[in-house]
JSON list of C-alpha atoms in Angstrom, two decimals:
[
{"chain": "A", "resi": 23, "resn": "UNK", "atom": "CA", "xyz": [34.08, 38.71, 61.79]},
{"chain": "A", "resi": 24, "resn": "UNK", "atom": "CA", "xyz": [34.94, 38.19, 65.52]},
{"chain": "A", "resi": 25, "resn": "UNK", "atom": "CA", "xyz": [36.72, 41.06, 67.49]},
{"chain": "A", "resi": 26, "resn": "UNK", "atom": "CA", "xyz": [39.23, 40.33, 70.30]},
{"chain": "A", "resi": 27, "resn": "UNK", "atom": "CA", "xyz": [38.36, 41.63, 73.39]},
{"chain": "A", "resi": 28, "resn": "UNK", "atom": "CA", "xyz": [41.46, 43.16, 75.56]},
{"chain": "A", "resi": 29, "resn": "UNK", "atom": "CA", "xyz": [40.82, 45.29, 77.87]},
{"chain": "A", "resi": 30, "resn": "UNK", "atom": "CA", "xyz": [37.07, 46.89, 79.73]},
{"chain": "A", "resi": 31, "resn": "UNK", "atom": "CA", "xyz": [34.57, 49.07, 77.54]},
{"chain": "A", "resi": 32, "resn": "UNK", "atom": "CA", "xyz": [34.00, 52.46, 79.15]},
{"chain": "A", "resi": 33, "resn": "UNK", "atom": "CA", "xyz": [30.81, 51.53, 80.66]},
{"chain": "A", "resi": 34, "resn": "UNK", "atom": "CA", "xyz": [32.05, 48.48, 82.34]},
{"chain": "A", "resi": 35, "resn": "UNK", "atom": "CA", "xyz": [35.06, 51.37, 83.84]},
{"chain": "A", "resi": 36, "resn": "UNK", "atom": "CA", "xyz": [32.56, 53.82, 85.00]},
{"chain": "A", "resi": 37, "resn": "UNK", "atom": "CA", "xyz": [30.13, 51.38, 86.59]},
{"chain": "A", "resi": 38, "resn": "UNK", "atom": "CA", "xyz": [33.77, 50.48, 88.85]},
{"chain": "A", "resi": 39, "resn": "UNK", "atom": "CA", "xyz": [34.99, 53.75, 89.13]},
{"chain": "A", "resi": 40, "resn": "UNK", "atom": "CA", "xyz": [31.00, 54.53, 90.84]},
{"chain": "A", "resi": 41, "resn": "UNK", "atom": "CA", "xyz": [31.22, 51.22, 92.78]},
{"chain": "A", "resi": 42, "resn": "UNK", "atom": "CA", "xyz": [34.27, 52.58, 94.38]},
{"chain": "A", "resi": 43, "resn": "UNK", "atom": "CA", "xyz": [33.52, 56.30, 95.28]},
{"chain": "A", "resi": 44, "resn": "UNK", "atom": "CA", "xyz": [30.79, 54.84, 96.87]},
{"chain": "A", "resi": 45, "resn": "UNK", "atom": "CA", "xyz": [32.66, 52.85, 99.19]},
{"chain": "A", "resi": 46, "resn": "UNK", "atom": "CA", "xyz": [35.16, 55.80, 99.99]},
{"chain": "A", "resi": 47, "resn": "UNK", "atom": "CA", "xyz": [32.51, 57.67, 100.45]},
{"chain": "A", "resi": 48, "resn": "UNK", "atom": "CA", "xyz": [31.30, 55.31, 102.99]},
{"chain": "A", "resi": 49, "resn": "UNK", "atom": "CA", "xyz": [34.63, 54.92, 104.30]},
{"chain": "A", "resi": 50, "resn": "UNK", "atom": "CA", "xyz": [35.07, 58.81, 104.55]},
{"chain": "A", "resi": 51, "resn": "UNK", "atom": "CA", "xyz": [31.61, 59.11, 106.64]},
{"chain": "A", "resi": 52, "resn": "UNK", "atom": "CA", "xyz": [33.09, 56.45, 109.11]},
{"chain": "A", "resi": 53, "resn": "UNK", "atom": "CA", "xyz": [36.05, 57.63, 109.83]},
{"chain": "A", "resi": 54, "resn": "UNK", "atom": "CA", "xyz": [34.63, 60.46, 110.42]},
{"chain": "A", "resi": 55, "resn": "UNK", "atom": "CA", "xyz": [32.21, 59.43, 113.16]},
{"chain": "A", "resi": 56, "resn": "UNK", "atom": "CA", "xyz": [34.77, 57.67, 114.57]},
{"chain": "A", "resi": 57, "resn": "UNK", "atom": "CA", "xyz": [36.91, 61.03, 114.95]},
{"chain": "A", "resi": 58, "resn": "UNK", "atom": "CA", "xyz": [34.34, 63.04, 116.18]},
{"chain": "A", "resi": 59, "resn": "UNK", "atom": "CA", "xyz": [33.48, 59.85, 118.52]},
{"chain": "A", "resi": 60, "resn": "UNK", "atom": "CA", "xyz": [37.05, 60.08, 119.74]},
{"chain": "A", "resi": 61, "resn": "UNK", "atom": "CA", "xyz": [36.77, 64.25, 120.61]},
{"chain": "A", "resi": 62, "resn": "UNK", "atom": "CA", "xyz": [33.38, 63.53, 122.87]},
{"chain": "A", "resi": 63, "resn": "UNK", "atom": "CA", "xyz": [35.15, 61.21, 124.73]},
{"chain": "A", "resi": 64, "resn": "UNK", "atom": "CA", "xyz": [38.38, 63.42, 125.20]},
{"chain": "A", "resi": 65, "resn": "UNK", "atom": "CA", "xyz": [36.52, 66.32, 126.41]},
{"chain": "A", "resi": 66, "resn": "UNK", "atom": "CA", "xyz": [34.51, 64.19, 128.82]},
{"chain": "A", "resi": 67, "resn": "UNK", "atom": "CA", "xyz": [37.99, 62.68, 129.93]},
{"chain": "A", "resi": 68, "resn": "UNK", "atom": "CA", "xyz": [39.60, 66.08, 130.30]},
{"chain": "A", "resi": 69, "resn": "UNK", "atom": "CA", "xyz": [36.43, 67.92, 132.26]},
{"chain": "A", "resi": 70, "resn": "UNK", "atom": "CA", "xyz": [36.27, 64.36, 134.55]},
{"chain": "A", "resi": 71, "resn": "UNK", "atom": "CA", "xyz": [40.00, 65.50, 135.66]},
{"chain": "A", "resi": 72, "resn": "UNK", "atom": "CA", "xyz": [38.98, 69.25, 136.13]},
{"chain": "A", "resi": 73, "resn": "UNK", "atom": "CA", "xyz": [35.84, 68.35, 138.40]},
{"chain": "A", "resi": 74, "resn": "UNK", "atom": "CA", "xyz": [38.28, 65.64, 140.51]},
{"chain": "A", "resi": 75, "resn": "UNK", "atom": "CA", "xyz": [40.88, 68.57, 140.19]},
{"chain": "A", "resi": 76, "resn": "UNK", "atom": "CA", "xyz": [38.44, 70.91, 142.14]},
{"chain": "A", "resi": 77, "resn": "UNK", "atom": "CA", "xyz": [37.13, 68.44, 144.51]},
{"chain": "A", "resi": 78, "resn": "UNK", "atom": "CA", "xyz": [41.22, 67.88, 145.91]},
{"chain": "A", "resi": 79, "resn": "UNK", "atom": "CA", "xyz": [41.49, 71.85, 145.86]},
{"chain": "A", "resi": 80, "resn": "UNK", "atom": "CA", "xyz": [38.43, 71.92, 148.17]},
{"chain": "A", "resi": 81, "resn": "UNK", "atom": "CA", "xyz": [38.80, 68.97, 150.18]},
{"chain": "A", "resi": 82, "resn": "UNK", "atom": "CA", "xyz": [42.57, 70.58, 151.18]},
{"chain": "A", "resi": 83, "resn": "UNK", "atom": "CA", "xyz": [41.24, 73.98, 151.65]},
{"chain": "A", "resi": 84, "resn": "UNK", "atom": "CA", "xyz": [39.13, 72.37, 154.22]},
{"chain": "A", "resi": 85, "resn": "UNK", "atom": "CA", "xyz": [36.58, 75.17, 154.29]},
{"chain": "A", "resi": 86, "resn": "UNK", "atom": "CA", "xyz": [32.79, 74.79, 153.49]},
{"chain": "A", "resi": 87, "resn": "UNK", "atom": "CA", "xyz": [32.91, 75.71, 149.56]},
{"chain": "A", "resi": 88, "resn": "UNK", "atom": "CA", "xyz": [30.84, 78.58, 148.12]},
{"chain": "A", "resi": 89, "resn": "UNK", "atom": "CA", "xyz": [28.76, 78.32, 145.38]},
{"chain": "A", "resi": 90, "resn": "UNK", "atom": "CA", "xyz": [31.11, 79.50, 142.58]},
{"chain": "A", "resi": 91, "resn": "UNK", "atom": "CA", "xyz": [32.33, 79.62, 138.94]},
{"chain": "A", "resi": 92, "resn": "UNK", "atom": "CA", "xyz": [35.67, 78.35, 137.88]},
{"chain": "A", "resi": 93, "resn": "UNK", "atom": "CA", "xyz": [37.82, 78.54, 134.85]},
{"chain": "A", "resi": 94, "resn": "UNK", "atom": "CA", "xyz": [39.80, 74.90, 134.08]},
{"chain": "A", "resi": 95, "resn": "UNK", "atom": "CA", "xyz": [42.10, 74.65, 131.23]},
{"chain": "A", "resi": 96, "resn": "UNK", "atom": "CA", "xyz": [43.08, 71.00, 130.40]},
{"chain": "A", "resi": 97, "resn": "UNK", "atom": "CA", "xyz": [45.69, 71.24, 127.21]},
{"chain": "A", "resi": 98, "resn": "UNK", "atom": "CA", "xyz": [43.93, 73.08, 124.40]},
{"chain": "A", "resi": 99, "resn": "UNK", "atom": "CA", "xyz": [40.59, 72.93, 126.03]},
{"chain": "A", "resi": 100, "resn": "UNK", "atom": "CA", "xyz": [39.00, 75.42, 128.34]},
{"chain": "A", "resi": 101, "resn": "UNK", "atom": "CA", "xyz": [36.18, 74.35, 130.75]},
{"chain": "A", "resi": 102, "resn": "UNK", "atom": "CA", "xyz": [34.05, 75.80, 133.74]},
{"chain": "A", "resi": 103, "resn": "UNK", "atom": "CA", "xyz": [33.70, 74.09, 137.05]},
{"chain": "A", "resi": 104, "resn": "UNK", "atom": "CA", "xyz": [30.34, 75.03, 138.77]},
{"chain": "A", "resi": 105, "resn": "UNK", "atom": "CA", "xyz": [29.74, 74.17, 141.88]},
{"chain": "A", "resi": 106, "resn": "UNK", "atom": "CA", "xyz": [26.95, 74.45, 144.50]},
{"chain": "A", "resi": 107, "resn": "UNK", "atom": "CA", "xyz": [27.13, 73.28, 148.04]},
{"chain": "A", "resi": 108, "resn": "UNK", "atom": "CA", "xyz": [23.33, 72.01, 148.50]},
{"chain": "A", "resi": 109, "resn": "UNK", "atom": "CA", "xyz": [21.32, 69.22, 151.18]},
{"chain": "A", "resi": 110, "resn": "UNK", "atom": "CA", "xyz": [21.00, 65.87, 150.07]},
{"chain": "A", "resi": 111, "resn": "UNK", "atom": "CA", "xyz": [18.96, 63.45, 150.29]},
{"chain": "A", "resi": 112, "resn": "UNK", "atom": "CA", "xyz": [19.34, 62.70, 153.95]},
{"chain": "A", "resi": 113, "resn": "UNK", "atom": "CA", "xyz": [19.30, 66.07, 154.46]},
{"chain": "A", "resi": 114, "resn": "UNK", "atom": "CA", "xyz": [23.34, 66.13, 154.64]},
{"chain": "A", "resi": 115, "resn": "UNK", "atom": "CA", "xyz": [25.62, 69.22, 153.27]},
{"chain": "A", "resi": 116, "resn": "UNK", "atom": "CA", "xyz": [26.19, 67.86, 149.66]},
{"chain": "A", "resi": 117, "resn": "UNK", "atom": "CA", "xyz": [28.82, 69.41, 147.30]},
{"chain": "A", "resi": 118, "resn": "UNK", "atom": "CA", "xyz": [27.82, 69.31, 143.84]},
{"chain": "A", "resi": 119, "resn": "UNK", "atom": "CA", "xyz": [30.43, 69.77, 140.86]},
{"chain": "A", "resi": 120, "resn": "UNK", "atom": "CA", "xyz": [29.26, 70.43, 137.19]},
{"chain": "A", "resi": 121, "resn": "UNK", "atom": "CA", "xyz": [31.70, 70.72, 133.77]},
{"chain": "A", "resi": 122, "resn": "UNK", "atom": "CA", "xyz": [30.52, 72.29, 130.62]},
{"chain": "A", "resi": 123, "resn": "UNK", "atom": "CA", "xyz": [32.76, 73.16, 128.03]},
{"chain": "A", "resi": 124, "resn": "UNK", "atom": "CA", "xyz": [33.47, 77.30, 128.10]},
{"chain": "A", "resi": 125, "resn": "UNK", "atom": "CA", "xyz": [32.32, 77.75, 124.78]},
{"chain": "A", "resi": 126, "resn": "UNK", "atom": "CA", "xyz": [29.17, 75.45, 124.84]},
{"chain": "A", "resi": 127, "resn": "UNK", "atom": "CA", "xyz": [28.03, 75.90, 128.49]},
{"chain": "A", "resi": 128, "resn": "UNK", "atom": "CA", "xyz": [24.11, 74.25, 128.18]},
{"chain": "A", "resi": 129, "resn": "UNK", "atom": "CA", "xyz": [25.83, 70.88, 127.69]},
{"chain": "A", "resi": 130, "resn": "UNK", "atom": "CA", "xyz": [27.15, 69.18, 131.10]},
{"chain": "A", "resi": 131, "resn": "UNK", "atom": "CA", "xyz": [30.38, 66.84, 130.17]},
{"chain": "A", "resi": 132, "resn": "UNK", "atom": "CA", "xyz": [30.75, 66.10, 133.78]},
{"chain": "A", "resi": 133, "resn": "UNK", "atom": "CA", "xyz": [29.16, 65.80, 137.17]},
{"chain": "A", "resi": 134, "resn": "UNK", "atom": "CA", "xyz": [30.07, 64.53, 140.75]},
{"chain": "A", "resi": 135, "resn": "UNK", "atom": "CA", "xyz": [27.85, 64.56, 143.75]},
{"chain": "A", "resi": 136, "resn": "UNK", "atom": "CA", "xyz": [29.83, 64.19, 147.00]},
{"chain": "A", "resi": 137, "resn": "UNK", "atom": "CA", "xyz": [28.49, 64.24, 150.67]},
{"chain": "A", "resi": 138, "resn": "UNK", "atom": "CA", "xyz": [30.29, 67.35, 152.47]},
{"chain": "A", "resi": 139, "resn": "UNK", "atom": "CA", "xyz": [30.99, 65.71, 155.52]},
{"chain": "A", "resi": 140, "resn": "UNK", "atom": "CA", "xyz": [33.11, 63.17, 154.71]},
{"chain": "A", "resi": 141, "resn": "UNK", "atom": "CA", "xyz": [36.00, 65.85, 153.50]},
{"chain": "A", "resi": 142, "resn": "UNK", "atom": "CA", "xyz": [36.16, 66.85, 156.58]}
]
């Protein structure tokens, strides 16, 4: 007696339906990375603009900077500006601006070192 076959046997749909959440899954994971990917390189953007935001403040105060601590808030994102006024390596005045995120200040998202004596 022969059957007619219409249709899939429940292994054959639960060896798919496995196949598939395996490739969301991998899907998931990427897009994912890719967000988080995307927020690194915002912050760095955002605490770039804060450090060239300070140097302009500086250069137009016109004064030799103090070492100091500022706040910078860039949209929805809060930052500190450190900067130190140190010698390079010619033994020039050399103002040194560092960006960490306010809330994770042991990572630096930006730096610029810039020779004093030019902004003058």
């Amino acid at each position: 007696m022969k059957r007619n076959r219409h249709g899939f046997t429940l292994i054959e749909v639960l060896i798919a339906l496995a196949i598939v959440s395996i490739a969301l899954a991998a899907v998931m994971r990427s897009v994912a990375v890719a967000t988080d990917d995307q927020s690194r390189l915002r912050d760095r953007r955002l605490a770039l603009m804060c450090a060239q935001d300070r140097w302009q403040e500086l250069r137009l105060a016109g004064q030799p900077p103090q070492d100091a601590r500022q706040r910078c808030v860039q949209g929805r994102s809060t930052f500190l500006v450190l900067q130190h006024l140190g010698t390079g390596s010619d033994s020039q005045p050399q103002l040194e601006l560092s960006v960490v995120a306010e809330d994770a200040p042991q990572q630096s998202l930006a730096r610029m070192q810039l020779p004093w004596t030019t902004m003058q």
